Amino acid sequence: MSWTRRGTLRSAAAICTTVMLPVSISRAGERAEPGDDFYLYANAADLERMTIPPGRFDYGQFDRVTDKVNSELQLLIKTAARLSPSRGSSDALIGTTYAALLDEQAIVRRSSSYLSRALGRIRAANTHEAVATIMAHPRSSSLVAFNVFPAEGSWMLYVDQQNQTMPMLGLPTSAYLGTDEYSTKVREAHHACIAQIFALAGIPDGDRRAASIVALETEIARRQWSPERLRDRRANLHVMTVRELESFAPGMPWRTMLAARGVDDVSQVNLGEDSAIAAQAQLFRATPAKVWQDWLAFNWLRNGMDALPTAFRDTYWRFLVIVRGGTERPTRAADAVQFVKGRLPMELGRLYVERHFSQADRAAAGELLLYLKRAMAERLDEAEWMDTASRAEALEKLNAMTLKAGYPRTWPASLKGGLRLDDAAGNLDRLVEQDWERQRARLTDPAARIELWYQAPAAVNASYSVLLNAIEVPAAILQPPFFSASWNAAVNFGAIGAIIGHEMGHGFDDQGLLYDSKGVMRAWMSTEAQAAFRTRADRLVAQYDAFEPLPGVKLNGSRTIGENIGDLSGVSLAFRAYELYRKDKALPDDEQDAHRRFFLSWAKVWCYKAPESAIRYIAANSYHSPPAYRVNGVVRNIEAWYRAFDVRP
């Protein structure tokens, strides 16, 4: 999830004496007392009934709602595919993209000529400059990613280590470097998959090429920053001229790449992960162009798998089963839905909102957002550790924070089209290129920046952007079990209220505090206030460091601090917001019963079933704590929870 950061660990030494038992997924259905294991107390019955669907690694509430949304999207997409709407409309783009992905005969018929052209261009890249030109194409994997985001009060080209749209690595970074049984197994599977994909594409000597690609990706992984360092926003801000970039990271033909991307006229860039990219630039120049050709060819095939014949997809699926588990391969239709959702997010989101989202839900969510803002203002007023000047800046940031619910007020212009019913692979290339053009326009066209949304309306998620100082709450998450306009207010505040509070808190967590009300990184807090905040944050780090979900598996409080702060502040803010709402509306509810509903609602959001391997993966890699600790790790720090459930030390 793209959830982001903040909160305040209240000084509550007494309430921290209650010890939460570690939660084991094998205890589903076991009875528990609230003070022993609140997560299990709230979710035991649901866990007993919950099953992990075939082909899934794990399953929780977000997955359940996403499945429902995907079914609704599939119907919308199928309907669009049956229509003959005007050329270039959202329906036409969606219907054509989906129908082309399902036409297996056309995919097989055109794959030979498509691959001949695409792989031919890669084989012709015999110099590093030619390789860099291929890498710079939006459809290609690359050692660096190009994105356009706000920076220093303007909009700027970002050069980053990780390419999320077209990934540079086929495995998690840790798997390339690990010596454990799992890492060894998936590296061997990756090697075999590459060789088999090359054989299907008619590329000879696949075993040798696969070995060189795995070795190359191991070197790429070795140079990447750790997850802990990646989340340090101060370490990722380095505004420099293109000439300074060339001097800092020689080895990459930067001007060649910028020209290929159509941004050779930019005067400045922001270089994220500076030392990692400098090291990758050295690797680029030291690695022969022929090795990069093989790497580019495989990743071009891998990243276009949805638009290739079934034999390619089956081969890659067998590899994914080894990497992440699951047994049942998704159908081509299911994959096509995900493809359309990812490549035409706003076009599909517009159809989703028209069919499945009500103005009443949007208005009710908007009212809830205002109460959360009031609650945050009160918390800032009461923060005794903040001096007057720091508090004033914090309130200014809160007041400037944009709260976006459901969908954009102004929809972005649709992509241009030019798609073909018989050219799935070509459609992917065209959609990726047009998406980049839409992003590139933000550098020079203010109209392209109006009410920018990073998430689609059909995303079951919420997020906060430090650069825009804005919270996004897409339409798809504004439904049960997170929200309903007809629900008891305590339930809504405990679920979606705490989720939104989590995002609001990210504006004031250890990374959010680096940015002011305009999204500019500057030191607006006094040195004394920063130190006081750090002292409180360190308590939360220590608390989560001590949690041990499985024998010998402890959580990483430093890596997860932003999300843990977000969870704690989110629930704290939502509880205060609910109390403000109760008072304003003069609700007749029994106070203790209402408070119990609130906390139980939060706990049920995180009902989640998974094998031990999933918990181990989360503990080792994620910025979030395992779901049980997003409940037990939070409520133990909130005094009202103790009163609501009569919990004693």
XYZ file of C-alpha atoms in Angstrom:
649
model
C 0.000 0.000 0.000
C 1.092 3.518 -0.568
C 0.213 4.591 2.928
C 2.664 7.182 4.246
C 3.656 8.819 7.699
C 3.361 10.473 11.390
C 2.012 10.723 14.959
C 3.081 11.381 18.541
C 3.868 8.713 21.122
C 2.254 10.098 24.215
C 4.154 9.939 27.496
C 2.290 7.020 29.038
C 4.807 4.917 30.892
C 2.143 3.314 33.048
C 0.001 2.043 30.199
C 3.015 0.562 28.438
C 3.365 -2.023 31.209
C 0.653 -4.181 29.643
C 2.366 -6.737 27.426
C 0.650 -7.768 24.195
C 1.118 -11.408 23.329
C 2.720 -12.100 19.942
C 0.069 -13.029 17.409
C 0.423 -16.304 15.548
C -1.640 -16.940 12.429
C -2.222 -20.490 13.704
C -4.382 -19.142 16.548
C -7.345 -18.228 14.344
C -10.547 -19.019 16.224
C -8.914 -19.041 19.668
C -10.613 -16.951 22.327
C -8.655 -13.979 23.655
C -9.188 -11.217 26.178
C -8.879 -7.608 24.945
C -5.858 -6.857 27.126
C -4.035 -10.027 26.118
C -4.484 -9.808 22.355
C -6.942 -7.212 21.101
C -6.374 -8.110 17.450
C -7.411 -11.714 18.081
C -10.255 -10.653 20.403
C -11.754 -8.608 17.564
C -11.027 -10.967 14.671
C -10.987 -14.584 15.931
C -14.376 -15.495 14.454
C -13.615 -13.818 11.123
C -10.213 -15.489 10.924
C -11.876 -18.841 11.476
C -14.125 -18.263 8.463
C -11.534 -16.563 6.239
C -9.743 -18.623 3.592
C -6.897 -17.627 1.313
C -8.193 -17.889 -2.276
C -6.361 -20.203 -4.696
C -3.360 -18.534 -6.243
C -2.993 -16.021 -3.406
C -0.117 -15.740 -0.979
C -2.105 -13.992 1.761
C -5.515 -12.359 2.194
C -6.997 -9.478 4.143
C -9.731 -6.866 4.077
C -8.016 -4.729 1.459
C -7.708 -7.791 -0.775
C -11.370 -8.662 -0.277
C -12.556 -5.187 -1.285
C -10.078 -5.074 -4.169
C -11.529 -8.352 -5.475
C -15.009 -6.825 -5.341
C -13.835 -3.686 -7.137
C -12.018 -5.755 -9.747
C -15.242 -7.667 -10.478
C -17.068 -4.368 -10.947
C -14.277 -3.051 -13.150
C -14.298 -6.212 -15.231
C -17.993 -5.718 -15.993
C -17.363 -2.081 -16.958
C -14.469 -3.114 -19.169
C -16.410 -5.908 -20.860
C -19.262 -3.502 -21.530
C -16.827 -1.005 -23.051
C -15.392 -3.757 -25.244
C -18.857 -4.475 -26.691
C -19.582 -0.840 -27.547
C -18.516 1.139 -30.596
C -17.986 4.525 -28.973
C -16.462 7.587 -30.563
C -12.794 7.336 -31.437
C -10.539 8.456 -28.586
C -13.199 8.321 -25.834
C -12.495 6.604 -22.510
C -14.787 3.730 -23.488
C -12.916 3.268 -26.759
C -9.503 3.239 -25.082
C -10.645 0.783 -22.415
C -12.582 -1.501 -24.731
C -9.876 -1.654 -27.388
C -7.095 -2.304 -24.861
C -9.032 -5.113 -23.178
C -10.291 -6.775 -26.357
C -6.809 -6.809 -27.873
C -5.395 -8.553 -24.794
C -8.006 -11.321 -25.082
C -7.436 -11.985 -28.791
C -4.969 -14.835 -28.441
C -4.966 -15.559 -32.167
C -4.025 -11.984 -33.055
C -1.367 -11.945 -30.334
C 0.203 -15.135 -31.712
C -0.111 -13.906 -35.300
C 1.576 -10.560 -34.646
C 4.092 -11.597 -31.978
C 6.743 -12.727 -34.428
C 6.885 -9.425 -36.314
C 6.547 -7.378 -33.104
C 9.367 -9.211 -31.345
C 11.517 -9.078 -34.457
C 11.229 -5.272 -34.513
C 11.576 -4.706 -30.758
C 14.398 -7.179 -30.182
C 16.045 -6.117 -33.426
C 16.383 -2.554 -32.129
C 17.964 -3.911 -28.957
C 20.365 -6.206 -30.852
C 21.438 -3.216 -32.952
C 22.475 -1.269 -29.816
C 26.187 -2.068 -30.067
C 27.511 0.933 -28.128
C 26.834 2.228 -24.651
C 25.231 5.338 -26.119
C 22.866 3.168 -28.168
C 22.090 1.042 -25.105
C 21.321 4.191 -23.124
C 18.930 5.342 -25.844
C 16.977 2.073 -25.509
C 17.034 2.346 -21.700
C 15.574 5.835 -21.898
C 12.458 4.608 -23.713
C 9.455 4.663 -21.310
C 8.686 1.045 -22.254
C 12.154 -0.202 -21.294
C 13.682 -1.264 -18.011
C 16.482 1.092 -17.062
C 19.157 1.598 -14.449
C 17.415 4.856 -13.578
C 13.828 6.073 -13.579
C 12.656 9.445 -14.872
C 9.631 11.090 -13.236
C 8.228 14.596 -12.929
C 7.356 15.796 -9.414
C 7.314 19.055 -7.473
C 10.664 20.119 -6.036
C 11.796 23.272 -4.273
C 8.528 25.048 -5.071
C 8.569 24.165 -8.782
C 8.273 21.067 -10.991
C 11.368 19.125 -11.835
C 12.676 15.989 -13.499
C 13.572 13.333 -10.908
C 16.290 10.770 -11.578
C 15.811 7.826 -9.220
C 17.279 4.437 -8.428
C 14.103 2.403 -8.806
C 11.879 2.095 -11.833
C 8.431 1.076 -10.557
C 6.692 1.102 -13.944
C 9.222 -1.083 -15.745
C 11.227 -2.801 -12.977
C 14.952 -3.334 -13.461
C 15.196 -6.504 -11.334
C 13.293 -9.752 -11.614
C 13.643 -10.603 -7.911
C 13.498 -8.777 -4.580
C 16.885 -7.160 -4.001
C 17.585 -9.303 -0.932
C 17.171 -12.525 -2.946
C 20.179 -11.699 -5.133
C 22.426 -11.261 -2.131
C 21.029 -13.832 0.304
C 22.663 -17.174 1.055
C 19.551 -18.769 2.554
C 17.654 -21.625 0.944
C 14.852 -19.413 -0.410
C 17.227 -16.939 -2.088
C 19.202 -19.746 -3.699
C 16.009 -21.397 -4.925
C 14.550 -18.267 -6.517
C 17.860 -17.319 -8.174
C 17.956 -20.751 -9.795
C 14.329 -20.356 -10.863
C 15.079 -16.898 -12.265
C 17.968 -18.303 -14.308
C 15.778 -21.098 -15.692
C 12.938 -18.688 -16.496
C 15.234 -16.346 -18.461
C 16.640 -19.231 -20.508
C 13.135 -20.545 -21.273
C 11.805 -17.104 -22.249
C 14.764 -16.600 -24.583
C 14.086 -19.988 -26.193
C 10.451 -19.013 -26.810
C 11.615 -15.731 -28.363
C 14.050 -17.538 -30.676
C 17.146 -16.135 -28.951
C 19.948 -18.742 -28.930
C 22.308 -19.733 -26.112
C 19.740 -18.853 -23.455
C 21.511 -20.604 -20.584
C 24.684 -18.560 -21.001
C 22.726 -15.334 -21.400
C 20.646 -16.133 -18.316
C 23.776 -16.621 -16.239
C 25.152 -13.228 -17.289
C 21.819 -11.499 -16.553
C 21.540 -12.985 -13.051
C 25.161 -11.992 -12.389
C 24.504 -8.458 -13.685
C 21.336 -8.042 -11.627
C 23.228 -9.235 -8.563
C 25.687 -6.386 -9.112
C 22.802 -3.922 -9.600
C 21.193 -5.131 -6.361
C 24.507 -4.827 -4.526
C 24.668 -1.121 -5.405
C 21.106 -0.215 -4.424
C 20.245 1.586 -1.211
C 18.630 -0.272 1.662
C 14.906 0.227 2.392
C 15.807 2.219 5.526
C 17.933 4.654 3.548
C 15.434 4.880 0.701
C 12.778 6.349 3.018
C 15.127 9.146 4.133
C 13.790 12.044 2.068
C 16.621 14.374 3.026
C 19.117 11.888 1.581
C 17.097 11.744 -1.652
C 17.073 15.472 -2.439
C 19.995 16.644 -4.573
C 19.045 19.389 -7.009
C 21.766 19.886 -9.600
C 22.364 20.984 -13.169
C 22.786 18.427 -15.929
C 26.478 19.322 -16.104
C 26.790 18.626 -12.371
C 24.989 15.309 -12.888
C 27.500 14.343 -15.565
C 30.346 15.183 -13.218
C 28.794 13.437 -10.197
C 27.828 10.200 -11.978
C 30.126 9.787 -14.988
C 29.665 6.640 -16.989
C 26.064 7.179 -18.018
C 25.572 9.225 -21.220
C 23.090 11.502 -19.482
C 22.483 13.920 -22.337
C 21.797 11.012 -24.691
C 19.198 9.640 -22.277
C 17.570 13.025 -21.657
C 17.330 13.661 -25.392
C 15.770 10.243 -25.961
C 13.175 11.081 -23.292
C 12.436 14.447 -24.858
C 13.667 16.428 -21.839
C 17.067 17.542 -23.102
C 16.056 21.157 -22.454
C 15.777 20.791 -18.655
C 18.239 22.947 -16.733
C 18.072 21.078 -13.414
C 17.209 17.622 -12.099
C 16.730 16.135 -8.666
C 19.057 13.188 -8.185
C 17.706 10.695 -5.667
C 19.867 7.938 -4.163
C 22.968 9.805 -5.307
C 25.671 7.320 -4.312
C 23.660 4.369 -5.658
C 23.180 6.004 -9.051
C 26.834 7.021 -9.220
C 27.754 3.378 -8.575
C 25.266 2.163 -11.192
C 26.746 4.617 -13.707
C 30.163 3.033 -13.155
C 28.640 -0.426 -13.592
C 26.956 0.709 -16.790
C 30.227 1.773 -18.394
C 32.166 -1.261 -17.105
C 29.633 -3.798 -18.441
C 29.927 -4.681 -22.147
C 27.111 -3.479 -24.397
C 26.331 -7.086 -25.408
C 25.487 -7.960 -21.798
C 23.166 -4.954 -21.599
C 21.544 -6.105 -24.845
C 20.600 -9.413 -23.224
C 19.374 -7.663 -20.084
C 17.257 -5.222 -22.085
C 15.837 -8.000 -24.270
C 14.717 -10.151 -21.362
C 13.199 -7.259 -19.448
C 11.383 -5.995 -22.553
C 9.792 -9.453 -22.791
C 9.108 -9.687 -19.058
C 7.492 -6.273 -18.797
C 5.266 -6.990 -21.806
C 4.166 -10.457 -20.715
C 0.433 -9.597 -20.705
C 0.560 -8.907 -24.455
C 2.548 -12.019 -25.447
C 1.378 -15.551 -26.357
C 0.250 -17.910 -23.605
C 3.474 -19.935 -23.697
C 5.413 -16.886 -22.458
C 2.857 -16.164 -19.747
C 2.798 -19.786 -18.525
C 6.582 -19.877 -18.278
C 6.723 -16.648 -16.316
C 3.861 -17.727 -14.057
C 5.698 -20.908 -13.054
C 8.596 -18.721 -11.996
C 6.332 -16.382 -9.970
C 4.846 -19.330 -8.092
C 8.310 -20.161 -6.796
C 9.033 -16.532 -5.888
C 5.799 -15.592 -4.102
C 3.668 -18.720 -3.743
C 0.171 -19.456 -4.984
C -1.038 -22.264 -7.172
C -3.790 -21.048 -9.479
C -2.723 -18.980 -12.471
C -4.938 -15.953 -13.216
C -6.875 -16.132 -16.469
C -5.906 -13.943 -19.393
C -9.126 -11.986 -18.773
C -8.195 -11.361 -15.119
C -4.731 -10.191 -16.132
C -6.286 -7.968 -18.808
C -8.446 -6.260 -16.175
C -5.340 -5.521 -14.102
C -3.548 -4.259 -17.215
C -6.342 -1.807 -18.056
C -6.566 -0.738 -14.414
C -2.847 0.022 -14.362
C -2.458 1.613 -17.801
C -5.736 3.577 -18.008
C -6.348 4.376 -14.331
C -8.180 7.688 -14.694
C -10.199 6.654 -17.745
C -11.399 3.503 -15.976
C -11.774 5.389 -12.693
C -14.169 7.816 -14.313
C -16.442 4.967 -15.413
C -16.195 3.394 -11.947
C -17.219 6.600 -10.186
C -20.177 7.134 -12.497
C -21.482 3.629 -11.790
C -20.439 2.804 -8.230
C -19.870 5.963 -6.177
C -22.488 8.287 -4.735
C -22.343 11.969 -3.932
C -23.780 11.135 -0.494
C -20.698 9.039 0.284
C -18.417 11.800 -0.938
C -20.205 14.408 1.204
C -20.144 12.182 4.308
C -16.437 11.487 3.830
C -15.796 15.208 3.367
C -17.494 15.998 6.683
C -15.399 13.358 8.427
C -12.228 14.885 6.946
C -13.104 18.275 8.454
C -13.479 16.761 11.918
C -10.082 15.106 11.585
C -8.559 18.461 10.721
C -10.149 20.008 13.819
C -8.781 17.174 15.947
C -5.283 17.658 14.541
C -5.412 21.384 15.243
C -6.291 20.637 18.875
C -3.450 18.128 19.162
C -0.976 20.674 17.835
C -2.267 23.332 20.227
C -1.704 20.932 23.139
C 1.739 19.670 22.097
C 3.766 20.987 25.013
C 7.009 19.874 23.390
C 6.561 22.382 20.530
C 7.599 26.006 20.877
C 5.289 28.775 19.696
C 6.994 29.374 16.345
C 7.118 25.659 15.452
C 3.471 25.248 16.432
C 2.456 28.167 14.210
C 4.276 26.608 11.234
C 2.634 23.249 11.928
C -0.815 24.820 12.030
C -0.078 26.644 8.782
C 0.822 23.321 7.185
C -2.348 21.699 8.499
C -4.527 24.543 7.237
C -2.920 24.320 3.785
C -3.326 20.531 3.604
C -5.601 19.535 0.716
C -8.159 16.796 1.376
C -9.210 15.021 -1.823
C -12.094 12.551 -1.561
C -13.392 10.169 -4.200
C -12.181 11.548 -7.519
C -10.763 14.710 -9.140
C -13.013 17.705 -9.554
C -11.382 18.162 -12.945
C -10.589 14.986 -14.844
C -7.299 14.916 -16.749
C -7.492 14.770 -20.539
C -7.748 11.214 -21.819
C -4.848 9.629 -23.625
C -4.856 10.231 -27.347
C -5.715 6.725 -28.459
C -4.338 5.272 -31.669
C -4.885 1.788 -30.257
C -5.651 -1.289 -32.364
C -7.884 -4.286 -31.678
C -5.294 -6.645 -33.193
C -2.109 -5.235 -31.639
C -1.933 -5.824 -27.873
C 1.850 -5.450 -27.660
C 1.840 -2.295 -29.754
C -0.956 -0.899 -27.594
C 1.220 -1.350 -24.495
C 4.022 0.629 -26.139
C 1.643 3.419 -27.174
C -0.040 3.652 -23.754
C 3.299 3.851 -21.935
C 4.602 6.496 -24.318
C 1.451 8.605 -24.002
C 1.487 8.333 -20.224
C 5.035 9.692 -20.211
C 3.991 12.545 -22.487
C 1.219 13.441 -20.037
C 3.741 13.411 -17.198
C 6.372 15.354 -19.161
C 3.840 18.140 -19.824
C 3.909 19.015 -16.119
C 7.370 20.491 -16.597
C 6.072 23.355 -18.724
C 2.251 23.347 -18.734
C 0.538 24.543 -15.516
C -2.756 23.068 -16.753
C -1.217 19.586 -16.571
C -0.610 20.057 -12.829
C -4.173 20.987 -11.826
C -5.415 18.778 -8.992
C -2.899 16.056 -9.704
C -3.896 12.636 -8.307
C -1.273 9.957 -7.812
C -3.912 7.271 -7.276
C -6.850 6.195 -9.393
C -10.438 6.499 -8.107
C -10.729 2.687 -8.255
C -7.733 2.148 -5.930
C -8.552 0.566 -2.561
C -6.053 2.710 -0.746
C -5.306 6.154 0.667
C -2.161 8.265 0.562
C -0.447 11.495 1.554
C 1.981 13.448 -0.635
C 4.568 15.557 1.182
C 5.335 17.350 -2.090
C 1.727 18.406 -2.684
C 0.742 18.493 1.024
C -2.388 16.584 0.030
C -4.345 13.545 1.169
C -6.031 11.322 -1.401
C -8.944 9.084 -0.431
C -10.055 7.296 -3.632
C -13.684 6.350 -4.175
C -13.056 2.599 -4.009
C -11.971 2.627 -0.357
C -15.096 4.528 0.700
C -17.151 1.365 1.191
C -17.514 -1.435 3.782
C -15.643 -2.553 5.790
C -13.949 0.852 5.794
C -16.886 3.233 5.439
C -20.615 3.651 4.832
C -22.653 6.841 5.006
C -25.371 4.805 6.767
C -23.137 3.391 9.506
C -22.841 4.343 13.150
C -20.372 7.239 13.365
C -18.096 5.383 15.802
C -17.564 2.627 13.249
C -16.763 5.087 10.444
C -14.325 7.085 12.552
C -12.622 3.893 13.792
C -12.107 2.576 10.251
C -11.824 5.131 7.450
C -11.358 7.953 9.966
C -8.251 6.317 11.387
C -7.012 5.487 7.874
C -7.346 9.139 6.841
C -5.832 10.212 10.159
C -2.909 7.947 9.357
C -2.359 9.837 6.104
C -2.820 13.210 7.793
C -0.255 12.171 10.359
C 2.268 11.488 7.606
C 2.487 15.228 7.090
C 4.011 15.385 10.569
C 5.978 12.150 10.919
C 9.785 11.888 10.906
C 9.883 12.511 7.126
C 6.816 14.735 6.786
C 8.303 17.177 9.288
C 11.044 17.918 6.761
C 8.535 19.726 4.502
C 6.639 22.962 5.011
C 3.090 23.894 4.031
C 4.075 24.337 0.370
C 5.868 21.001 0.062
C 9.319 22.590 0.216
C 11.993 20.837 2.258
C 13.254 23.234 4.912
C 13.912 23.247 8.656
C 10.737 24.921 9.930
C 10.851 23.299 13.380
C 13.190 24.586 16.041
C 16.156 22.459 17.063
C 14.561 21.926 20.488
C 11.246 20.768 19.020
C 13.027 18.396 16.639
C 14.915 16.856 19.554
C 11.718 16.461 21.577
C 9.999 14.794 18.631
C 12.949 12.453 18.132
C 12.854 11.419 21.807
C 9.200 10.429 21.474
C 9.771 8.691 18.136
C 12.657 6.696 19.628
C 10.270 5.294 22.243
C 8.062 3.985 19.476
C 11.058 2.501 17.653
C 12.065 0.645 20.804
C 8.525 -0.569 21.354
C 8.262 -2.126 17.890
C 11.817 -3.477 18.012
C 10.656 -5.636 20.930
C 7.725 -7.213 19.090
C 8.373 -10.814 17.998
C 5.561 -12.196 15.789
C 7.365 -15.539 15.331
C 10.193 -17.132 17.333
C 13.404 -15.401 16.331
C 11.610 -12.935 14.046
C 11.533 -9.392 15.418
C 10.141 -6.257 13.844
C 12.369 -3.405 12.691
C 11.196 -0.310 14.541
C 13.491 2.019 12.596
C 12.393 0.897 9.145
C 8.700 0.928 10.093
C 8.742 4.099 12.197
C 6.886 6.255 9.646
C 4.009 3.809 9.276
C 3.876 3.049 13.002
C 3.670 6.769 13.743
C 0.968 7.020 11.075
C -1.075 4.239 12.690
C -0.760 5.626 16.212
C -1.526 9.190 15.246
C -4.300 8.053 12.903
C -6.216 6.214 15.610
C -5.534 8.983 18.154
C -6.754 11.693 15.770
C -9.796 9.709 14.686
C -10.805 9.088 18.299
C -10.586 12.776 19.133
C -12.433 13.652 15.908
C -15.195 11.228 16.858
C -15.516 12.844 20.281
C -15.871 16.240 18.609
C -18.513 14.787 16.299
C -20.422 13.173 19.199
C -20.513 16.474 21.040
C -21.595 18.514 18.012
C -24.332 16.047 17.054
C -25.376 15.370 20.675
C -25.368 11.628 19.964
C -27.304 9.589 22.537
C -24.936 6.565 22.375
C -23.631 4.951 25.533
C -20.088 6.304 25.780
C -18.317 3.047 26.614
C -20.248 1.139 23.960
C -19.413 3.821 21.376
C -15.734 3.711 22.287
C -15.701 -0.076 21.992
C -17.257 0.161 18.535
C -14.562 2.647 17.533
C -11.586 0.479 18.529
C -13.148 -2.743 17.261
C -13.702 -1.059 13.897
C -9.975 -0.294 13.612
C -9.047 -3.836 14.596
C -11.362 -5.362 12.000
C -9.795 -3.288 9.217
C -6.644 -5.397 9.692
C -8.197 -8.873 9.774
C -5.636 -10.818 7.759
C -4.706 -14.431 7.113
C -1.331 -15.592 5.873
C 1.251 -18.364 6.191
C 4.265 -17.804 8.412
C 6.353 -17.065 5.317
C 4.277 -13.933 4.654
C 4.792 -12.664 8.206
C 8.518 -13.315 7.867
C 8.602 -11.412 4.572
C 6.729 -8.428 6.036
C 9.004 -8.347 9.082
C 12.121 -8.471 6.898
C 11.146 -6.145 4.052
C 8.062 -3.997 4.582
C 7.772 -0.405 5.788
C 4.577 -1.549 7.538
C 4.298 -3.790 10.575
C 2.346 -7.059 10.231
C -1.407 -6.385 10.529
C -1.744 -7.706 14.074
C 0.768 -5.134 15.286
C -1.026 -2.338 13.473
C -3.693 -3.065 16.071
C -1.959 -4.308 19.224
C 1.009 -1.992 18.805
C -1.322 1.034 18.620
C -4.081 0.537 21.186
C -1.619 -0.082 24.005
C -0.575 3.584 23.698
C -4.093 5.063 23.842
C -5.574 5.584 27.288
C -9.186 5.575 26.063
C -8.798 1.975 24.880
C -7.922 0.822 28.394
C -11.040 2.484 29.758
C -13.282 1.191 26.985
C -12.401 -2.451 27.585
C -11.633 -2.296 31.323
C -8.036 -3.382 30.728
C -5.815 -3.496 33.796
C -2.028 -3.910 34.133
